[in-house]
């Protein structure tokens, strides 16, 4: 089946994309929500230049959906309609076990005539992290909740060492509760690695992020 991937550039949506392709489905495009004020992707903070590189590295067209937030659901549905015009019949999501998120996405699909797919649903949070590592994905730690994680892991990849730091902090190593966010920069679904540079650490109250640019 031809599908659109709801894509954040992070580890879970990348693994979901991997699973969909592995199951024989064909990706038509990636739907990325853009924070209109910051001009970056929501939650994971990739700017437009980096998103363009993502499209090239993955070899899949992107649909960028800017929104200020209050009309997020409408912008998402408009993105799905664009995907449908490109031939997509299904929409895939990287959710694991948060029921409210799934219900929201199913509602968006119902309103636009899409079949929803959740290839990671109830697979186990830790299992997904270790599978990403086994498959060879490189997931860069982009931002953290600095009240529970040390800034030293910013810009590091998810590996045994960074997982040990997370476990020592007593957090969910999948970061499903917002403890940290990633950018996936290489792995089996990539045609080529993402080219990027890391810069200084930026602080936003309780949160910190490392500047990543092309």
JSON list of C-alpha atoms in Angstrom, two decimals:
[
{"chain": "A", "resi": 1, "resn": "UNK", "atom": "CA", "xyz": [0.00, 0.00, 0.00]},
{"chain": "A", "resi": 2, "resn": "UNK", "atom": "CA", "xyz": [1.18, 3.52, -0.75]},
{"chain": "A", "resi": 3, "resn": "UNK", "atom": "CA", "xyz": [1.49, 5.59, 2.42]},
{"chain": "A", "resi": 4, "resn": "UNK", "atom": "CA", "xyz": [2.42, 8.95, 3.88]},
{"chain": "A", "resi": 5, "resn": "UNK", "atom": "CA", "xyz": [4.65, 8.89, 6.95]},
{"chain": "A", "resi": 6, "resn": "UNK", "atom": "CA", "xyz": [4.00, 11.38, 9.74]},
{"chain": "A", "resi": 7, "resn": "UNK", "atom": "CA", "xyz": [7.66, 12.23, 10.18]},
{"chain": "A", "resi": 8, "resn": "UNK", "atom": "CA", "xyz": [9.42, 14.14, 12.96]},
{"chain": "A", "resi": 9, "resn": "UNK", "atom": "CA", "xyz": [12.99, 13.24, 11.89]},
{"chain": "A", "resi": 10, "resn": "UNK", "atom": "CA", "xyz": [13.31, 11.45, 15.24]},
{"chain": "A", "resi": 11, "resn": "UNK", "atom": "CA", "xyz": [13.98, 7.84, 16.12]},
{"chain": "A", "resi": 12, "resn": "UNK", "atom": "CA", "xyz": [10.43, 6.51, 16.51]},
{"chain": "A", "resi": 13, "resn": "UNK", "atom": "CA", "xyz": [9.04, 7.86, 13.25]},
{"chain": "A", "resi": 14, "resn": "UNK", "atom": "CA", "xyz": [12.17, 6.60, 11.48]},
{"chain": "A", "resi": 15, "resn": "UNK", "atom": "CA", "xyz": [11.74, 3.11, 12.91]},
{"chain": "A", "resi": 16, "resn": "UNK", "atom": "CA", "xyz": [8.06, 3.18, 11.93]},
{"chain": "A", "resi": 17, "resn": "UNK", "atom": "CA", "xyz": [9.08, 4.17, 8.39]},
{"chain": "A", "resi": 18, "resn": "UNK", "atom": "CA", "xyz": [11.56, 1.27, 8.38]},
{"chain": "A", "resi": 19, "resn": "UNK", "atom": "CA", "xyz": [8.85, -1.16, 9.50]},
{"chain": "A", "resi": 20, "resn": "UNK", "atom": "CA", "xyz": [6.37, -0.01, 6.87]},
{"chain": "A", "resi": 21, "resn": "UNK", "atom": "CA", "xyz": [8.93, -0.44, 4.08]},
{"chain": "A", "resi": 22, "resn": "UNK", "atom": "CA", "xyz": [9.99, -3.80, 5.53]},
{"chain": "A", "resi": 23, "resn": "UNK", "atom": "CA", "xyz": [6.36, -4.94, 5.34]},
{"chain": "A", "resi": 24, "resn": "UNK", "atom": "CA", "xyz": [6.28, -4.11, 1.62]},
{"chain": "A", "resi": 25, "resn": "UNK", "atom": "CA", "xyz": [4.48, -0.75, 1.72]},
{"chain": "A", "resi": 26, "resn": "UNK", "atom": "CA", "xyz": [5.63, 2.12, -0.48]},
{"chain": "A", "resi": 27, "resn": "UNK", "atom": "CA", "xyz": [6.35, 5.57, 0.98]},
{"chain": "A", "resi": 28, "resn": "UNK", "atom": "CA", "xyz": [4.89, 8.34, -1.18]},
{"chain": "A", "resi": 29, "resn": "UNK", "atom": "CA", "xyz": [5.88, 11.29, 1.00]},
{"chain": "A", "resi": 30, "resn": "UNK", "atom": "CA", "xyz": [6.75, 12.45, 4.51]},
{"chain": "A", "resi": 31, "resn": "UNK", "atom": "CA", "xyz": [4.44, 14.84, 6.37]},
{"chain": "A", "resi": 32, "resn": "UNK", "atom": "CA", "xyz": [6.35, 17.21, 8.66]},
{"chain": "A", "resi": 33, "resn": "UNK", "atom": "CA", "xyz": [4.66, 19.73, 10.95]},
{"chain": "A", "resi": 34, "resn": "UNK", "atom": "CA", "xyz": [6.42, 23.11, 11.13]},
{"chain": "A", "resi": 35, "resn": "UNK", "atom": "CA", "xyz": [6.33, 25.51, 14.06]},
{"chain": "A", "resi": 36, "resn": "UNK", "atom": "CA", "xyz": [5.44, 28.71, 12.21]},
{"chain": "A", "resi": 37, "resn": "UNK", "atom": "CA", "xyz": [7.04, 31.01, 14.78]},
{"chain": "A", "resi": 38, "resn": "UNK", "atom": "CA", "xyz": [10.37, 29.15, 15.00]},
{"chain": "A", "resi": 39, "resn": "UNK", "atom": "CA", "xyz": [10.31, 28.00, 11.35]},
{"chain": "A", "resi": 40, "resn": "UNK", "atom": "CA", "xyz": [11.49, 24.57, 12.53]},
{"chain": "A", "resi": 41, "resn": "UNK", "atom": "CA", "xyz": [9.87, 21.16, 12.80]},
{"chain": "A", "resi": 42, "resn": "UNK", "atom": "CA", "xyz": [7.77, 20.66, 15.92]},
{"chain": "A", "resi": 43, "resn": "UNK", "atom": "CA", "xyz": [9.43, 18.93, 18.89]},
{"chain": "A", "resi": 44, "resn": "UNK", "atom": "CA", "xyz": [12.67, 17.97, 17.13]},
{"chain": "A", "resi": 45, "resn": "UNK", "atom": "CA", "xyz": [13.66, 21.41, 15.83]},
{"chain": "A", "resi": 46, "resn": "UNK", "atom": "CA", "xyz": [14.97, 20.71, 12.32]},
{"chain": "A", "resi": 47, "resn": "UNK", "atom": "CA", "xyz": [15.10, 23.92, 10.26]},
{"chain": "A", "resi": 48, "resn": "UNK", "atom": "CA", "xyz": [13.98, 24.09, 6.63]},
{"chain": "A", "resi": 49, "resn": "UNK", "atom": "CA", "xyz": [17.50, 23.70, 5.20]},
{"chain": "A", "resi": 50, "resn": "UNK", "atom": "CA", "xyz": [17.95, 20.53, 7.24]},
{"chain": "A", "resi": 51, "resn": "UNK", "atom": "CA", "xyz": [14.52, 19.24, 6.23]},
{"chain": "A", "resi": 52, "resn": "UNK", "atom": "CA", "xyz": [15.48, 19.68, 2.59]},
{"chain": "A", "resi": 53, "resn": "UNK", "atom": "CA", "xyz": [18.56, 17.56, 3.28]},
{"chain": "A", "resi": 54, "resn": "UNK", "atom": "CA", "xyz": [16.36, 14.96, 4.97]},
{"chain": "A", "resi": 55, "resn": "UNK", "atom": "CA", "xyz": [14.24, 14.67, 1.84]},
{"chain": "A", "resi": 56, "resn": "UNK", "atom": "CA", "xyz": [17.38, 14.13, -0.24]},
{"chain": "A", "resi": 57, "resn": "UNK", "atom": "CA", "xyz": [18.99, 11.70, 2.23]},
{"chain": "A", "resi": 58, "resn": "UNK", "atom": "CA", "xyz": [15.84, 9.57, 2.48]},
{"chain": "A", "resi": 59, "resn": "UNK", "atom": "CA", "xyz": [14.91, 9.96, -1.19]},
{"chain": "A", "resi": 60, "resn": "UNK", "atom": "CA", "xyz": [11.28, 10.69, -0.25]},
{"chain": "A", "resi": 61, "resn": "UNK", "atom": "CA", "xyz": [9.40, 13.96, -0.99]},
{"chain": "A", "resi": 62, "resn": "UNK", "atom": "CA", "xyz": [8.35, 16.05, 2.01]},
{"chain": "A", "resi": 63, "resn": "UNK", "atom": "CA", "xyz": [5.11, 17.89, 2.68]},
{"chain": "A", "resi": 64, "resn": "UNK", "atom": "CA", "xyz": [5.82, 20.74, 5.10]},
{"chain": "A", "resi": 65, "resn": "UNK", "atom": "CA", "xyz": [2.83, 21.95, 7.10]},
{"chain": "A", "resi": 66, "resn": "UNK", "atom": "CA", "xyz": [3.41, 25.27, 8.92]},
{"chain": "A", "resi": 67, "resn": "UNK", "atom": "CA", "xyz": [1.07, 26.18, 11.76]},
{"chain": "A", "resi": 68, "resn": "UNK", "atom": "CA", "xyz": [1.06, 28.46, 14.79]},
{"chain": "A", "resi": 69, "resn": "UNK", "atom": "CA", "xyz": [-0.45, 25.68, 16.88]},
{"chain": "A", "resi": 70, "resn": "UNK", "atom": "CA", "xyz": [-4.11, 26.56, 17.42]},
{"chain": "A", "resi": 71, "resn": "UNK", "atom": "CA", "xyz": [-4.99, 25.15, 13.98]},
{"chain": "A", "resi": 72, "resn": "UNK", "atom": "CA", "xyz": [-2.48, 22.27, 14.17]},
{"chain": "A", "resi": 73, "resn": "UNK", "atom": "CA", "xyz": [-5.16, 19.66, 13.46]},
{"chain": "A", "resi": 74, "resn": "UNK", "atom": "CA", "xyz": [-6.40, 21.51, 10.38]},
{"chain": "A", "resi": 75, "resn": "UNK", "atom": "CA", "xyz": [-2.87, 21.95, 9.01]},
{"chain": "A", "resi": 76, "resn": "UNK", "atom": "CA", "xyz": [-2.24, 18.24, 9.57]},
{"chain": "A", "resi": 77, "resn": "UNK", "atom": "CA", "xyz": [-5.39, 17.29, 7.69]},
{"chain": "A", "resi": 78, "resn": "UNK", "atom": "CA", "xyz": [-4.46, 19.62, 4.84]},
{"chain": "A", "resi": 79, "resn": "UNK", "atom": "CA", "xyz": [-1.11, 17.84, 4.66]},
{"chain": "A", "resi": 80, "resn": "UNK", "atom": "CA", "xyz": [-2.88, 14.49, 4.46]},
{"chain": "A", "resi": 81, "resn": "UNK", "atom": "CA", "xyz": [-5.02, 15.75, 1.59]},
{"chain": "A", "resi": 82, "resn": "UNK", "atom": "CA", "xyz": [-1.87, 16.79, -0.28]},
{"chain": "A", "resi": 83, "resn": "UNK", "atom": "CA", "xyz": [-0.46, 13.31, 0.34]},
{"chain": "A", "resi": 84, "resn": "UNK", "atom": "CA", "xyz": [-3.64, 11.79, -1.06]},
{"chain": "A", "resi": 85, "resn": "UNK", "atom": "CA", "xyz": [-3.20, 13.84, -4.25]},
{"chain": "A", "resi": 86, "resn": "UNK", "atom": "CA", "xyz": [0.25, 12.23, -4.53]},
{"chain": "A", "resi": 87, "resn": "UNK", "atom": "CA", "xyz": [-1.25, 8.74, -4.37]},
{"chain": "A", "resi": 88, "resn": "UNK", "atom": "CA", "xyz": [-1.09, 7.88, -0.66]},
{"chain": "A", "resi": 89, "resn": "UNK", "atom": "CA", "xyz": [-3.84, 5.60, 0.66]},
{"chain": "A", "resi": 90, "resn": "UNK", "atom": "CA", "xyz": [-2.60, 5.08, 4.22]},
{"chain": "A", "resi": 91, "resn": "UNK", "atom": "CA", "xyz": [-0.94, 7.20, 6.89]},
{"chain": "A", "resi": 92, "resn": "UNK", "atom": "CA", "xyz": [1.70, 5.74, 9.22]},
{"chain": "A", "resi": 93, "resn": "UNK", "atom": "CA", "xyz": [2.63, 6.97, 12.70]},
{"chain": "A", "resi": 94, "resn": "UNK", "atom": "CA", "xyz": [5.45, 6.23, 15.14]},
{"chain": "A", "resi": 95, "resn": "UNK", "atom": "CA", "xyz": [3.36, 6.07, 18.31]},
{"chain": "A", "resi": 96, "resn": "UNK", "atom": "CA", "xyz": [4.09, 3.29, 20.77]},
{"chain": "A", "resi": 97, "resn": "UNK", "atom": "CA", "xyz": [1.52, 3.26, 23.56]},
{"chain": "A", "resi": 98, "resn": "UNK", "atom": "CA", "xyz": [-0.01, 6.67, 24.33]},
{"chain": "A", "resi": 99, "resn": "UNK", "atom": "CA", "xyz": [-3.68, 6.13, 23.59]},
{"chain": "A", "resi": 100, "resn": "UNK", "atom": "CA", "xyz": [-4.62, 9.83, 23.36]},
{"chain": "A", "resi": 101, "resn": "UNK", "atom": "CA", "xyz": [-2.08, 10.44, 20.58]},
{"chain": "A", "resi": 102, "resn": "UNK", "atom": "CA", "xyz": [-3.37, 7.47, 18.61]},
{"chain": "A", "resi": 103, "resn": "UNK", "atom": "CA", "xyz": [-6.98, 8.62, 18.93]},
{"chain": "A", "resi": 104, "resn": "UNK", "atom": "CA", "xyz": [-6.02, 12.10, 17.67]},
{"chain": "A", "resi": 105, "resn": "UNK", "atom": "CA", "xyz": [-4.28, 10.62, 14.62]},
{"chain": "A", "resi": 106, "resn": "UNK", "atom": "CA", "xyz": [-7.12, 8.21, 13.89]},
{"chain": "A", "resi": 107, "resn": "UNK", "atom": "CA", "xyz": [-9.51, 11.17, 13.92]},
{"chain": "A", "resi": 108, "resn": "UNK", "atom": "CA", "xyz": [-7.34, 13.04, 11.40]},
{"chain": "A", "resi": 109, "resn": "UNK", "atom": "CA", "xyz": [-7.32, 9.95, 9.16]},
{"chain": "A", "resi": 110, "resn": "UNK", "atom": "CA", "xyz": [-11.07, 9.50, 9.49]},
{"chain": "A", "resi": 111, "resn": "UNK", "atom": "CA", "xyz": [-11.63, 13.11, 8.42]},
{"chain": "A", "resi": 112, "resn": "UNK", "atom": "CA", "xyz": [-9.45, 12.71, 5.31]},
{"chain": "A", "resi": 113, "resn": "UNK", "atom": "CA", "xyz": [-10.24, 9.14, 4.24]},
{"chain": "A", "resi": 114, "resn": "UNK", "atom": "CA", "xyz": [-6.95, 7.49, 5.20]},
{"chain": "A", "resi": 115, "resn": "UNK", "atom": "CA", "xyz": [-6.21, 4.07, 6.64]},
{"chain": "A", "resi": 116, "resn": "UNK", "atom": "CA", "xyz": [-4.08, 4.59, 9.80]},
{"chain": "A", "resi": 117, "resn": "UNK", "atom": "CA", "xyz": [-1.08, 2.33, 10.49]},
{"chain": "A", "resi": 118, "resn": "UNK", "atom": "CA", "xyz": [0.82, 2.07, 13.78]},
{"chain": "A", "resi": 119, "resn": "UNK", "atom": "CA", "xyz": [3.71, -0.35, 13.14]},
{"chain": "A", "resi": 120, "resn": "UNK", "atom": "CA", "xyz": [5.30, 0.22, 16.59]},
{"chain": "A", "resi": 121, "resn": "UNK", "atom": "CA", "xyz": [2.11, 0.00, 18.64]},
{"chain": "A", "resi": 122, "resn": "UNK", "atom": "CA", "xyz": [2.60, -1.94, 21.91]},
{"chain": "A", "resi": 123, "resn": "UNK", "atom": "CA", "xyz": [6.02, -3.20, 20.78]},
{"chain": "A", "resi": 124, "resn": "UNK", "atom": "CA", "xyz": [7.71, -2.13, 24.02]},
{"chain": "A", "resi": 125, "resn": "UNK", "atom": "CA", "xyz": [9.59, 1.11, 24.55]},
{"chain": "A", "resi": 126, "resn": "UNK", "atom": "CA", "xyz": [12.97, -0.37, 25.41]},
{"chain": "A", "resi": 127, "resn": "UNK", "atom": "CA", "xyz": [12.64, -2.95, 22.65]},
{"chain": "A", "resi": 128, "resn": "UNK", "atom": "CA", "xyz": [12.31, -0.18, 20.06]},
{"chain": "A", "resi": 129, "resn": "UNK", "atom": "CA", "xyz": [15.45, 1.60, 21.28]},
{"chain": "A", "resi": 130, "resn": "UNK", "atom": "CA", "xyz": [17.55, -1.55, 21.14]},
{"chain": "A", "resi": 131, "resn": "UNK", "atom": "CA", "xyz": [16.13, -2.48, 17.74]},
{"chain": "A", "resi": 132, "resn": "UNK", "atom": "CA", "xyz": [17.18, 0.89, 16.35]},
{"chain": "A", "resi": 133, "resn": "UNK", "atom": "CA", "xyz": [20.70, 0.22, 17.58]},
{"chain": "A", "resi": 134, "resn": "UNK", "atom": "CA", "xyz": [20.73, -3.33, 16.17]},
{"chain": "A", "resi": 135, "resn": "UNK", "atom": "CA", "xyz": [19.58, -2.08, 12.78]},
{"chain": "A", "resi": 136, "resn": "UNK", "atom": "CA", "xyz": [22.40, 0.46, 12.69]},
{"chain": "A", "resi": 137, "resn": "UNK", "atom": "CA", "xyz": [20.45, 3.72, 13.00]},
{"chain": "A", "resi": 138, "resn": "UNK", "atom": "CA", "xyz": [22.35, 6.75, 14.24]},
{"chain": "A", "resi": 139, "resn": "UNK", "atom": "CA", "xyz": [20.06, 8.78, 16.48]},
{"chain": "A", "resi": 140, "resn": "UNK", "atom": "CA", "xyz": [21.57, 12.05, 17.68]},
{"chain": "A", "resi": 141, "resn": "UNK", "atom": "CA", "xyz": [20.33, 13.43, 21.00]},
{"chain": "A", "resi": 142, "resn": "UNK", "atom": "CA", "xyz": [19.07, 16.88, 20.01]},
{"chain": "A", "resi": 143, "resn": "UNK", "atom": "CA", "xyz": [17.32, 18.17, 23.15]},
{"chain": "A", "resi": 144, "resn": "UNK", "atom": "CA", "xyz": [16.78, 17.14, 26.77]},
{"chain": "A", "resi": 145, "resn": "UNK", "atom": "CA", "xyz": [14.87, 17.99, 29.89]},
{"chain": "A", "resi": 146, "resn": "UNK", "atom": "CA", "xyz": [17.88, 19.39, 31.75]},
{"chain": "A", "resi": 147, "resn": "UNK", "atom": "CA", "xyz": [16.25, 18.90, 35.12]},
{"chain": "A", "resi": 148, "resn": "UNK", "atom": "CA", "xyz": [16.66, 15.13, 34.78]},
{"chain": "A", "resi": 149, "resn": "UNK", "atom": "CA", "xyz": [19.41, 14.60, 32.18]},
{"chain": "A", "resi": 150, "resn": "UNK", "atom": "CA", "xyz": [22.93, 16.05, 31.95]},
{"chain": "A", "resi": 151, "resn": "UNK", "atom": "CA", "xyz": [23.78, 18.42, 29.09]},
{"chain": "A", "resi": 152, "resn": "UNK", "atom": "CA", "xyz": [26.85, 16.30, 28.33]},
{"chain": "A", "resi": 153, "resn": "UNK", "atom": "CA", "xyz": [24.74, 13.82, 26.33]},
{"chain": "A", "resi": 154, "resn": "UNK", "atom": "CA", "xyz": [23.56, 16.51, 23.90]},
{"chain": "A", "resi": 155, "resn": "UNK", "atom": "CA", "xyz": [25.07, 15.82, 20.48]},
{"chain": "A", "resi": 156, "resn": "UNK", "atom": "CA", "xyz": [25.82, 12.20, 21.42]},
{"chain": "A", "resi": 157, "resn": "UNK", "atom": "CA", "xyz": [24.23, 9.21, 19.70]},
{"chain": "A", "resi": 158, "resn": "UNK", "atom": "CA", "xyz": [21.93, 6.75, 21.40]},
{"chain": "A", "resi": 159, "resn": "UNK", "atom": "CA", "xyz": [24.30, 3.94, 22.32]},
{"chain": "A", "resi": 160, "resn": "UNK", "atom": "CA", "xyz": [25.20, 1.84, 25.33]},
{"chain": "A", "resi": 161, "resn": "UNK", "atom": "CA", "xyz": [26.94, 4.79, 27.02]},
{"chain": "A", "resi": 162, "resn": "UNK", "atom": "CA", "xyz": [24.07, 7.28, 26.63]},
{"chain": "A", "resi": 163, "resn": "UNK", "atom": "CA", "xyz": [21.54, 4.61, 27.65]},
{"chain": "A", "resi": 164, "resn": "UNK", "atom": "CA", "xyz": [23.55, 4.01, 30.81]},
{"chain": "A", "resi": 165, "resn": "UNK", "atom": "CA", "xyz": [23.31, 7.74, 31.61]},
{"chain": "A", "resi": 166, "resn": "UNK", "atom": "CA", "xyz": [19.53, 7.63, 31.06]},
{"chain": "A", "resi": 167, "resn": "UNK", "atom": "CA", "xyz": [19.11, 4.56, 33.23]},
{"chain": "A", "resi": 168, "resn": "UNK", "atom": "CA", "xyz": [21.20, 6.17, 35.98]},
{"chain": "A", "resi": 169, "resn": "UNK", "atom": "CA", "xyz": [18.85, 9.17, 35.83]},
{"chain": "A", "resi": 170, "resn": "UNK", "atom": "CA", "xyz": [15.89, 6.81, 36.22]},
{"chain": "A", "resi": 171, "resn": "UNK", "atom": "CA", "xyz": [14.12, 7.83, 33.02]},
{"chain": "A", "resi": 172, "resn": "UNK", "atom": "CA", "xyz": [12.33, 5.93, 30.29]},
{"chain": "A", "resi": 173, "resn": "UNK", "atom": "CA", "xyz": [15.15, 5.26, 27.80]},
{"chain": "A", "resi": 174, "resn": "UNK", "atom": "CA", "xyz": [12.71, 5.74, 24.92]},
{"chain": "A", "resi": 175, "resn": "UNK", "atom": "CA", "xyz": [12.03, 9.31, 26.02]},
{"chain": "A", "resi": 176, "resn": "UNK", "atom": "CA", "xyz": [8.33, 8.84, 25.33]},
{"chain": "A", "resi": 177, "resn": "UNK", "atom": "CA", "xyz": [7.45, 11.29, 28.10]},
{"chain": "A", "resi": 178, "resn": "UNK", "atom": "CA", "xyz": [9.52, 14.11, 26.58]},
{"chain": "A", "resi": 179, "resn": "UNK", "atom": "CA", "xyz": [12.72, 13.43, 28.52]},
{"chain": "A", "resi": 180, "resn": "UNK", "atom": "CA", "xyz": [14.71, 13.91, 25.31]},
{"chain": "A", "resi": 181, "resn": "UNK", "atom": "CA", "xyz": [14.33, 14.19, 21.54]},
{"chain": "A", "resi": 182, "resn": "UNK", "atom": "CA", "xyz": [16.49, 12.91, 18.70]},
{"chain": "A", "resi": 183, "resn": "UNK", "atom": "CA", "xyz": [17.32, 13.49, 15.07]},
{"chain": "A", "resi": 184, "resn": "UNK", "atom": "CA", "xyz": [18.03, 10.30, 13.12]},
{"chain": "A", "resi": 185, "resn": "UNK", "atom": "CA", "xyz": [20.89, 11.02, 10.72]},
{"chain": "A", "resi": 186, "resn": "UNK", "atom": "CA", "xyz": [21.72, 7.65, 9.13]},
{"chain": "A", "resi": 187, "resn": "UNK", "atom": "CA", "xyz": [20.53, 4.07, 8.88]},
{"chain": "A", "resi": 188, "resn": "UNK", "atom": "CA", "xyz": [19.03, 1.47, 6.53]},
{"chain": "A", "resi": 189, "resn": "UNK", "atom": "CA", "xyz": [16.22, 3.65, 5.08]},
{"chain": "A", "resi": 190, "resn": "UNK", "atom": "CA", "xyz": [18.66, 6.48, 4.28]},
{"chain": "A", "resi": 191, "resn": "UNK", "atom": "CA", "xyz": [20.05, 6.68, 0.74]},
{"chain": "A", "resi": 192, "resn": "UNK", "atom": "CA", "xyz": [22.99, 8.59, 2.21]},
{"chain": "A", "resi": 193, "resn": "UNK", "atom": "CA", "xyz": [23.91, 9.94, 5.67]},
{"chain": "A", "resi": 194, "resn": "UNK", "atom": "CA", "xyz": [22.59, 13.35, 6.61]},
{"chain": "A", "resi": 195, "resn": "UNK", "atom": "CA", "xyz": [25.31, 15.99, 6.41]},
{"chain": "A", "resi": 196, "resn": "UNK", "atom": "CA", "xyz": [25.30, 18.30, 9.46]},
{"chain": "A", "resi": 197, "resn": "UNK", "atom": "CA", "xyz": [27.37, 20.14, 12.05]},
{"chain": "A", "resi": 198, "resn": "UNK", "atom": "CA", "xyz": [26.73, 20.64, 15.74]},
{"chain": "A", "resi": 199, "resn": "UNK", "atom": "CA", "xyz": [27.14, 24.01, 17.45]},
{"chain": "A", "resi": 200, "resn": "UNK", "atom": "CA", "xyz": [26.58, 25.48, 20.88]},
{"chain": "A", "resi": 201, "resn": "UNK", "atom": "CA", "xyz": [24.15, 24.36, 23.53]},
{"chain": "A", "resi": 202, "resn": "UNK", "atom": "CA", "xyz": [21.03, 26.52, 23.84]},
{"chain": "A", "resi": 203, "resn": "UNK", "atom": "CA", "xyz": [18.99, 26.71, 27.05]},
{"chain": "A", "resi": 204, "resn": "UNK", "atom": "CA", "xyz": [15.23, 27.25, 27.30]},
{"chain": "A", "resi": 205, "resn": "UNK", "atom": "CA", "xyz": [14.19, 27.19, 30.95]},
{"chain": "A", "resi": 206, "resn": "UNK", "atom": "CA", "xyz": [14.16, 23.56, 32.06]},
{"chain": "A", "resi": 207, "resn": "UNK", "atom": "CA", "xyz": [15.18, 22.37, 28.59]},
{"chain": "A", "resi": 208, "resn": "UNK", "atom": "CA", "xyz": [18.43, 22.44, 26.62]},
{"chain": "A", "resi": 209, "resn": "UNK", "atom": "CA", "xyz": [19.17, 21.73, 22.97]},
{"chain": "A", "resi": 210, "resn": "UNK", "atom": "CA", "xyz": [22.26, 21.54, 20.83]},
{"chain": "A", "resi": 211, "resn": "UNK", "atom": "CA", "xyz": [22.32, 23.70, 17.71]},
{"chain": "A", "resi": 212, "resn": "UNK", "atom": "CA", "xyz": [22.45, 21.47, 14.64]},
{"chain": "A", "resi": 213, "resn": "UNK", "atom": "CA", "xyz": [22.81, 22.99, 11.19]},
{"chain": "A", "resi": 214, "resn": "UNK", "atom": "CA", "xyz": [23.79, 22.11, 7.64]}
]
